[in-house]
Amino acid sequence: MMKGSKKQASAALLSIVALFTAACSGSQGGTDTKPEASKMEAPVTLNILSNFSIAQPPGPDNPVTKEFEKKTNTKLNITWISDGVFNDKLNVLLASGDLPDLIKLPDTTSIPQFQTMVKQGAFWDLTPFLKEYKHLMESPKQIWDNTKINGKNYVVPIVRPLEVGGLAIRRDWLDKLGLKMPTTMDELYTVMKTFKEKEPDGKKDTYGYTMRGNDIIDNIYNGSNGKWKVVNGKLVDVTLEPTMREALLFKKRLFDEGLIPPDFAVMKDNQYWDLATSGRAGMTTETIEALWRWTYDQWKRDPKVTWEPLVSVAASQGQFTGQGSGMIGVAAIPKSVSEAKVKKILSLLDFGASAEGHVLSNYGIEGVHHKKEDGFYVTNDQGVKDSLGPGAFGKLFMKYDPYMYAFAPGMPKDVFERNKKIIDAKSKISLPNSAVGLVSETNLKVGSDFTKKINDMKTQVIMGKSNIDAWDKLVAELKQDANYQKIIQEMNASYKERLASK
Amino acid sequence: MKVSVGGRVFDLLNIVVLALIGFVTLFPLYYVFIVSFTDSQEYLQKNGFVLFPQNWTLAAYKYLLATPAFKNATAVSTFLATVGTGLSLIFTAAMAFGMSRKRLRGRRIIMLMVLLTILFNAGIIPNYIVVRELGLINSVWALIIPVLISGWNVILMKSFFDSIPAELEDAALIDGCNDLGTFFRIVLPLSAPALAAFGLFYAVGYWNTFFNAVLYINDFAKVPLQIVLRNMLIDSETSTGGAAAVEMISEQQIPIQTIKMAAVVIASVPILIVYPFLQKHFAKGVLLGSVKG
């Protein structure tokens, strides 16, 4: 099935191909960009602060920026700040009160100052305005709910797919060894063990699992996406549950039998990748899109390699697959901005969430940056020069597309179709992280100390440096710890507040 | 004199150990340098293990020098390292010279004020507000003026000037020099070693400007080299981790390894070149003031 991809592969080096999905074509863009009298008005100047994550951000006379200005009758002064230093800069700007008209934030909770400022009324409550912006409202309710503060929309989420990835496995190895796709933890264990013992690539250095993002095993055992699980309308900290103990013992078994790299605890991302992409591990945790990049890279050495994402795995709590937060950040408008301008900004974001704006920010202008071929957008080098795509414009303007991560440049159609099916299957059962957007003051102050303590103990137990009794003792201590209990209470209060406002 | 066996073994051991340390230190530099000239296909084929490339190429350098962000940043950093260093030296020397002259009134108070700046720092946000109110945001001067004078360097330089005899100044005065003349025509030429040493300190500081640029410069066309470097080397690589990952197009824009290495070479070579020439003045420049004759 991977044959005949060479042509596509070489094309991928020069061109960026993207698929125009059904979801995108559903609505006609550009019909509601407030045509009334906008021709007569002078363009509104908007100062915007955004992050970017590519080598260089769009310059001031970028043709795509110009196009956005033309379509929305605005003059955009976008300050692009590199992701790595974005939070530092944001903190200084918030503290000094030096705010632009539209400010991008990583989310609603990770900058404590933002929460305080919202409570002091420093930002617009957008709830009454939003219903008029239908492209923005097309994003799933789940994502809007994730970004509410005290039940109100102070921010516009910059959307991304909800299904992001998880465990992935070497399908070609499974086939070679006559194994079927694992669906339970026991089967998963058998697969890891067989990978280790049968050495599918003929070399003796194979591990079952890289242990990258191994919290996913905890999640499967706990049946919870992250630290917090909703049980009978209350948030329960799964760290203290017996299922977490099971997960620990499972990982300890993997360690004892050499199915995972012995130094997993100190490995860096690129070391995990090296293990997986050099055929020394048969399973890892990765996003759906990045898996394709690996596969593609490995084809140079072995054209049979197939990485396939797992839909879900079950332990005692049933089939589990985790859901992403559905956003890559949020945009907020300071109270200093006039109401008329607020509407202008929202219509700009709305245009960005329309099919037309989506194409513009990701694939640029037809004829200049891309041409359409067989439903695909084929972009050229000019697109790279003009910083198109989710690394820059996509940090502000994005339409919700559940299959966005199913695709990557150069991907053959059959892989894309397979990914779409996996995403559909995931979306039926995927579990949201119930704590997204919830805050606990105590957690902001002392939470990281607890997290470190817990994680250290987990690692020690897995590596056999402490035995499981030490874990039980830590759990017993946490149950008695006043601060720890306070975090649980505050999280629950925050959760109740959210439920009440729905 | 005959060297004993033990002595020879010791020498040998020294040589071996030092050679090892030298190798360990130089190898990364060598590797970075070599990879920057390697053909990217070859780099991929050899899985990054290139000790001597078969195909030498300047492609990475050509790419970088054609990238507007990199070009601008190099210009900004060069401006900082030359103009900034020059201004810093003049201002530091002028202040230190004044403080070293006994006829200056209120020397103690000035000294105390300089010490205060070393001991206490207002912090990021007040600094930011001052720079903003001065209208320097987005200006390259925001990267020079706030760091123009380092209190520490003023004190070191003052003790250097202390060793210049007051008689020399008197003689210059008699020959018709005013204070400025004395400073520029007598004192500065006499302090060449100190200027060289402090010049290097300042130049390295300016060349490495990073955090101030993060705070004060919003326009990406005006940021110095270290910001662009960090962005190319670290930040744009993160697009494969975490949920924020997965940026379809940005993958194409991540500079490949050879380009990263070339960026590192361009960013470190100027300082590497300047260093040996100034090194000889180093010890003399910094230590002279401390030796009382």
Coordinates of N, CA, C and O in Angstrom, one line a residue, chain A residues 12-13 15-16 52-57 79-85 88-89 92-93 95-98 160 212 269 273 286-287 289-290 293 300-301 328 362-363 383-384 387-391 395 404-405 407 409, chain B residues 41 44 47 63 67-70 124-125 128-129 132 137 210-211 213-221 227-228 230-232 235-255:
Chain A
A12 N 6.8 16.2 -2.0 CA 6.6 16.7 -0.7 C 7.7 17.6 -0.3 O 7.6 18.5 0.6
L13 N 8.9 17.3 -0.8 CA 10.1 18.0 -0.4 C 9.9 19.5 -0.8 O 10.4 20.4 -0.2
S15 N 6.9 20.9 -2.1 CA 5.5 21.5 -2.0 C 4.8 21.0 -0.7 O 5.1 20.0 -0.2
I16 N 4.0 21.8 -0.3 CA 3.2 21.5 0.9 C 1.8 21.2 0.4 O 1.1 22.0 -0.3
F52 N 4.3 32.9 17.7 CA 4.6 32.1 16.5 C 5.6 31.1 16.8 O 6.4 31.2 17.8
S53 N 5.7 30.0 16.0 CA 6.6 28.9 16.3 C 7.3 28.4 15.1 O 7.7 27.3 15.0
I54 N 7.6 29.3 14.2 CA 8.4 28.9 13.0 C 9.6 29.8 13.0 O 9.8 30.7 13.8
A55 N 10.5 29.6 12.0 CA 11.8 30.3 12.0 C 11.6 31.8 11.9 O 12.4 32.5 12.5
Q56 N 10.7 32.3 11.1 CA 10.5 33.8 11.1 C 9.1 34.1 10.9 O 8.4 33.5 10.1
P57 N 8.6 35.1 11.6 CA 7.2 35.5 11.6 C 6.9 36.3 10.3 O 7.8 36.8 9.7
T79 N 2.2 42.2 16.5 CA 3.5 41.9 17.0 C 3.7 40.4 17.3 O 2.9 39.8 18.0
W80 N 4.6 39.8 16.6 CA 4.8 38.4 16.7 C 5.9 38.1 17.7 O 7.0 38.6 17.5
I81 N 5.6 37.3 18.7 CA 6.6 37.0 19.7 C 6.9 35.5 19.7 O 5.9 34.7 19.7
S82 N 8.1 35.1 19.6 CA 8.5 33.7 19.5 C 7.9 32.9 20.7 O 8.0 33.4 21.9
D83 N 7.4 31.7 20.5 CA 6.8 30.9 21.5 C 7.7 30.7 22.8 O 7.2 30.8 23.9
G84 N 9.0 30.6 22.6 CA 9.9 30.3 23.7 C 10.0 31.4 24.7 O 10.3 31.2 25.9
V85 N 9.7 32.6 24.3 CA 9.8 33.7 25.2 C 8.5 34.4 25.4 O 8.4 35.4 26.1
D88 N 7.2 35.1 29.1 CA 8.0 36.1 29.8 C 7.5 37.5 29.4 O 7.2 38.4 30.2
K89 N 7.4 37.6 28.1 CA 6.9 38.9 27.5 C 5.5 39.2 28.0 O 5.2 40.4 28.4
V92 N 5.3 40.5 31.5 CA 5.8 41.9 31.7 C 4.7 42.9 31.1 O 4.4 43.9 31.8
L93 N 4.1 42.5 30.0 CA 3.1 43.4 29.4 C 1.9 43.5 30.3 O 1.3 44.6 30.5
A95 N 1.8 43.0 33.6 CA 2.2 43.7 34.8 C 2.3 45.2 34.6 O 2.0 46.0 35.4
S96 N 2.8 45.6 33.4 CA 3.0 47.0 33.2 C 1.8 47.7 32.6 O 1.7 48.9 32.3
G97 N 0.7 46.9 32.3 CA -0.5 47.5 31.8 C -0.4 47.9 30.3 O -1.2 48.7 29.9
D98 N 0.6 47.4 29.6 CA 0.9 47.9 28.3 C 0.2 46.9 27.3 O 0.8 46.0 26.7
R160 N -8.2 23.9 17.7 CA -7.4 22.8 17.1 C -8.3 21.6 17.2 O -9.2 21.6 18.0
R212 N 7.8 7.2 26.2 CA 7.5 8.6 26.0 C 6.0 8.8 26.4 O 5.2 8.0 26.0
D269 N 13.2 14.1 24.6 CA 12.3 13.8 23.5 C 13.0 13.2 22.3 O 12.6 12.2 21.7
W273 N 12.5 9.6 20.3 CA 12.3 9.6 18.8 C 13.4 8.7 18.2 O 13.0 7.9 17.3
E286 N 2.7 9.4 20.4 CA 2.9 10.5 19.4 C 1.6 11.0 18.8 O 0.6 10.3 18.9
T287 N 1.7 12.2 18.3 CA 0.5 12.8 17.7 C 0.4 12.1 16.3 O 1.4 11.6 15.7
E289 N -0.2 13.2 13.4 CA 0.5 13.9 12.3 C 2.0 13.6 12.3 O 2.6 13.3 11.3
A290 N 2.6 13.7 13.5 CA 4.0 13.4 13.6 C 4.4 12.0 13.2 O 5.5 11.7 12.7
R293 N 5.3 11.7 9.8 CA 6.6 12.2 9.5 C 7.7 11.2 9.8 O 8.7 11.0 9.1
K300 N 13.0 5.9 3.9 CA 14.3 6.0 3.2 C 15.1 4.7 3.5 O 16.0 4.3 2.7
R301 N 15.0 4.2 4.7 CA 15.8 3.0 5.0 C 15.0 1.7 4.8 O 15.5 0.7 4.5
I328 N -5.2 26.0 20.9 CA -3.8 26.2 20.9 C -3.5 27.5 21.6 O -2.4 28.1 21.6
N362 N -3.7 29.5 6.1 CA -2.9 28.3 6.0 C -2.2 28.1 4.7 O -1.1 27.5 4.6
Y363 N -3.0 28.4 3.6 CA -2.4 28.1 2.3 C -2.2 29.4 1.4 O -1.7 29.3 0.3
G383 N 5.0 30.3 -0.1 CA 4.2 30.1 1.2 C 5.2 30.0 2.4 O 4.8 30.5 3.5
V384 N 6.3 29.4 2.2 CA 7.3 29.3 3.3 C 7.8 30.6 3.6 O 8.0 31.1 4.7
S387 N 5.6 32.8 5.6 CA 5.2 32.4 6.9 C 3.8 31.9 7.0 O 3.1 32.2 8.0
L388 N 3.3 31.2 6.0 CA 1.9 30.7 6.1 C 1.8 29.6 7.1 O 2.8 29.0 7.5
G389 N 0.6 29.3 7.5 CA 0.4 28.0 8.2 C 0.2 28.2 9.7 O 0.2 29.3 10.2
P390 N -0.1 27.1 10.4 CA -0.5 27.1 11.8 C 0.6 27.6 12.7 O 0.4 27.9 13.8
G391 N 1.9 27.7 12.2 CA 3.0 28.2 13.0 C 3.0 29.7 13.2 O 3.6 30.2 14.1
K395 N -1.9 30.8 14.5 CA -1.9 31.0 15.9 C -3.0 32.0 16.3 O -3.3 32.3 17.4
M404 N -7.6 17.9 10.9 CA -6.4 18.7 10.6 C -5.2 17.9 10.9 O -4.2 17.9 10.1
Y405 N -5.2 17.2 12.0 CA -4.0 16.4 12.4 C -3.8 15.1 11.7 O -2.9 14.4 11.9
F407 N -3.6 14.9 8.6 CA -2.9 15.1 7.4 C -1.5 15.7 7.7 O -1.3 16.5 8.6
P409 N 2.1 17.0 5.1 CA 2.6 17.2 3.7 C 3.2 15.8 3.2 O 3.9 15.2 3.9
Chain B
Q41 N 21.8 16.1 2.5 CA 21.5 14.7 2.2 C 22.5 13.8 2.8 O 22.1 12.8 3.4
L44 N 21.9 13.4 6.5 CA 20.8 12.4 6.8 C 21.3 11.0 6.6 O 21.0 10.1 7.4
N47 N 23.2 9.6 9.3 CA 22.5 9.8 10.6 C 23.2 10.8 11.5 O 23.2 10.6 12.7
Y63 N 21.7 30.0 2.4 CA 20.3 30.1 2.9 C 20.2 31.1 4.0 O 19.3 32.0 3.9
T67 N 18.2 34.8 4.3 CA 17.0 34.9 5.2 C 16.9 36.3 5.8 O 17.8 36.7 6.5
P68 N 15.8 37.0 5.5 CA 15.8 38.4 6.0 C 16.0 38.5 7.5 O 16.7 39.4 8.0
A69 N 15.3 37.6 8.2 CA 15.4 37.7 9.7 C 16.9 37.6 10.1 O 17.3 38.4 11.0
F70 N 17.6 36.7 9.5 CA 19.0 36.5 9.9 C 19.9 37.7 9.5 O 20.7 38.1 10.3
I124 N 12.4 43.7 36.7 CA 12.1 43.7 35.2 C 11.0 44.8 34.9 O 11.1 45.5 34.0
I125 N 10.0 44.7 35.7 CA 8.8 45.6 35.3 C 9.1 47.1 35.5 O 8.8 47.8 34.5
Y128 N 11.1 48.0 32.6 CA 10.3 48.0 31.4 C 9.5 49.3 31.3 O 9.5 50.0 30.2
I129 N 9.0 49.7 32.4 CA 8.1 50.9 32.4 C 9.0 52.2 32.1 O 8.6 53.0 31.3
R132 N 9.8 52.2 28.5 CA 8.6 52.5 27.7 C 8.4 54.0 27.8 O 8.1 54.7 26.8
I137 N 10.8 51.8 23.4 CA 10.4 50.5 22.9 C 10.5 50.4 21.4 O 10.2 51.3 20.7
F210 N 20.0 39.3 24.8 CA 18.9 38.4 24.6 C 17.6 38.9 25.3 O 16.7 39.3 24.7
F211 N 17.7 38.9 26.7 CA 16.5 39.1 27.4 C 15.9 40.6 27.2 O 14.7 40.8 27.1
A213 N 16.2 42.3 24.7 CA 15.6 42.4 23.4 C 14.2 41.7 23.4 O 13.2 42.2 22.8
V214 N 14.1 40.7 24.2 CA 12.8 40.0 24.4 C 11.8 41.0 24.9 O 10.6 41.1 24.4
L215 N 12.2 41.8 25.9 CA 11.3 42.8 26.5 C 11.0 44.0 25.7 O 9.9 44.5 25.6
Y216 N 12.1 44.6 25.1 CA 11.9 45.9 24.5 C 11.7 45.9 23.0 O 11.3 47.0 22.5
I217 N 12.0 44.9 22.3 CA 11.8 44.9 20.9 C 10.6 44.1 20.5 O 10.6 42.9 20.7
N218 N 9.7 44.7 19.8 CA 8.5 44.0 19.4 C 8.6 43.6 17.9 O 8.0 42.6 17.5
D219 N 9.3 44.4 17.2 CA 9.4 44.2 15.7 C 10.5 43.1 15.4 O 11.7 43.3 15.7
F220 N 10.0 42.0 14.8 CA 11.0 40.9 14.6 C 12.1 41.3 13.6 O 13.2 40.7 13.6
A221 N 11.9 42.4 12.9 CA 13.0 42.8 11.9 C 14.1 43.5 12.7 O 15.1 43.8 12.1
I227 N 18.2 36.2 19.5 CA 16.8 35.9 19.5 C 16.4 35.0 18.3 O 15.8 34.0 18.4
V228 N 17.0 35.4 17.1 CA 16.7 34.7 15.9 C 17.3 33.3 16.1 O 16.7 32.3 15.7
R230 N 17.9 31.5 18.8 CA 17.1 30.7 19.7 C 15.8 30.2 19.0 O 15.4 29.1 19.2
N231 N 15.3 31.1 18.3 CA 14.0 30.8 17.6 C 14.3 29.7 16.6 O 13.5 28.8 16.4
M232 N 15.4 29.8 15.9 CA 15.7 28.8 14.9 C 16.1 27.4 15.5 O 15.7 26.4 15.0
D235 N 13.1 27.0 19.5 CA 11.6 27.1 19.6 C 10.9 26.4 18.4 O 9.9 25.7 18.6
S236 N 11.5 26.6 17.2 CA 10.7 26.0 16.1 C 10.9 24.5 16.0 O 10.2 23.8 15.3
E237 N 11.7 23.9 16.9 CA 11.8 22.5 16.9 C 10.8 21.9 17.8 O 10.4 20.7 17.6
T238 N 10.2 22.6 18.7 CA 9.3 22.1 19.6 C 8.0 21.7 19.0 O 7.1 21.1 19.6
S239 N 7.9 21.9 17.7 CA 6.6 21.6 17.0 C 6.3 20.2 16.9 O 5.3 19.8 16.4
T240 N 7.1 19.3 17.5 CA 6.8 17.9 17.4 C 6.4 17.4 18.8 O 6.0 16.2 18.9
G241 N 6.4 18.2 19.8 CA 6.0 17.7 21.1 C 4.8 18.3 21.7 O 4.4 19.4 21.3
G242 N 4.1 17.5 22.5 CA 2.9 18.0 23.2 C 1.7 18.3 22.3 O 1.8 18.0 21.1
A243 N 0.7 18.8 22.8 CA -0.6 18.9 22.1 C -0.5 20.1 21.1 O -1.1 20.1 20.1
A244 N 0.4 21.1 21.5 CA 0.5 22.2 20.6 C 1.2 21.9 19.3 O 1.3 22.7 18.4
A245 N 1.7 20.7 19.3 CA 2.6 20.1 18.2 C 2.1 20.4 16.8 O 1.5 21.4 16.5
V246 N 2.4 19.5 16.1 CA 1.6 19.2 14.9 C 1.3 20.4 14.0 O 0.1 20.7 13.9
E247 N 2.2 21.1 13.6 CA 2.0 22.2 12.7 C 2.4 21.8 11.3 O 3.5 21.7 11.0
M248 N 1.4 21.6 10.5 CA 1.7 20.9 9.2 C 2.7 21.6 8.4 O 3.6 21.0 7.9
I249 N 2.5 22.9 8.3 CA 3.4 23.6 7.4 C 4.7 23.9 8.0 O 5.8 23.9 7.3
S250 N 4.7 24.2 9.3 CA 5.9 24.7 9.9 C 7.0 23.6 9.8 O 8.2 24.0 9.8
E251 N 6.6 22.4 9.7 CA 7.6 21.3 9.5 C 8.6 21.7 8.3 O 9.8 21.5 8.4
Q252 N 8.0 22.2 7.3 CA 8.8 22.6 6.2 C 9.8 23.7 6.5 O 10.8 23.9 5.8
Q253 N 9.4 24.5 7.5 CA 10.2 25.7 7.8 C 11.3 25.5 8.8 O 12.1 26.3 9.0
I254 N 11.2 24.4 9.5 CA 12.3 24.1 10.5 C 13.6 24.0 9.8 O 13.7 23.2 8.9
P255 N 14.5 24.8 10.1 CA 15.8 24.7 9.4 C 16.4 23.4 9.7 O 16.4 22.9 10.8

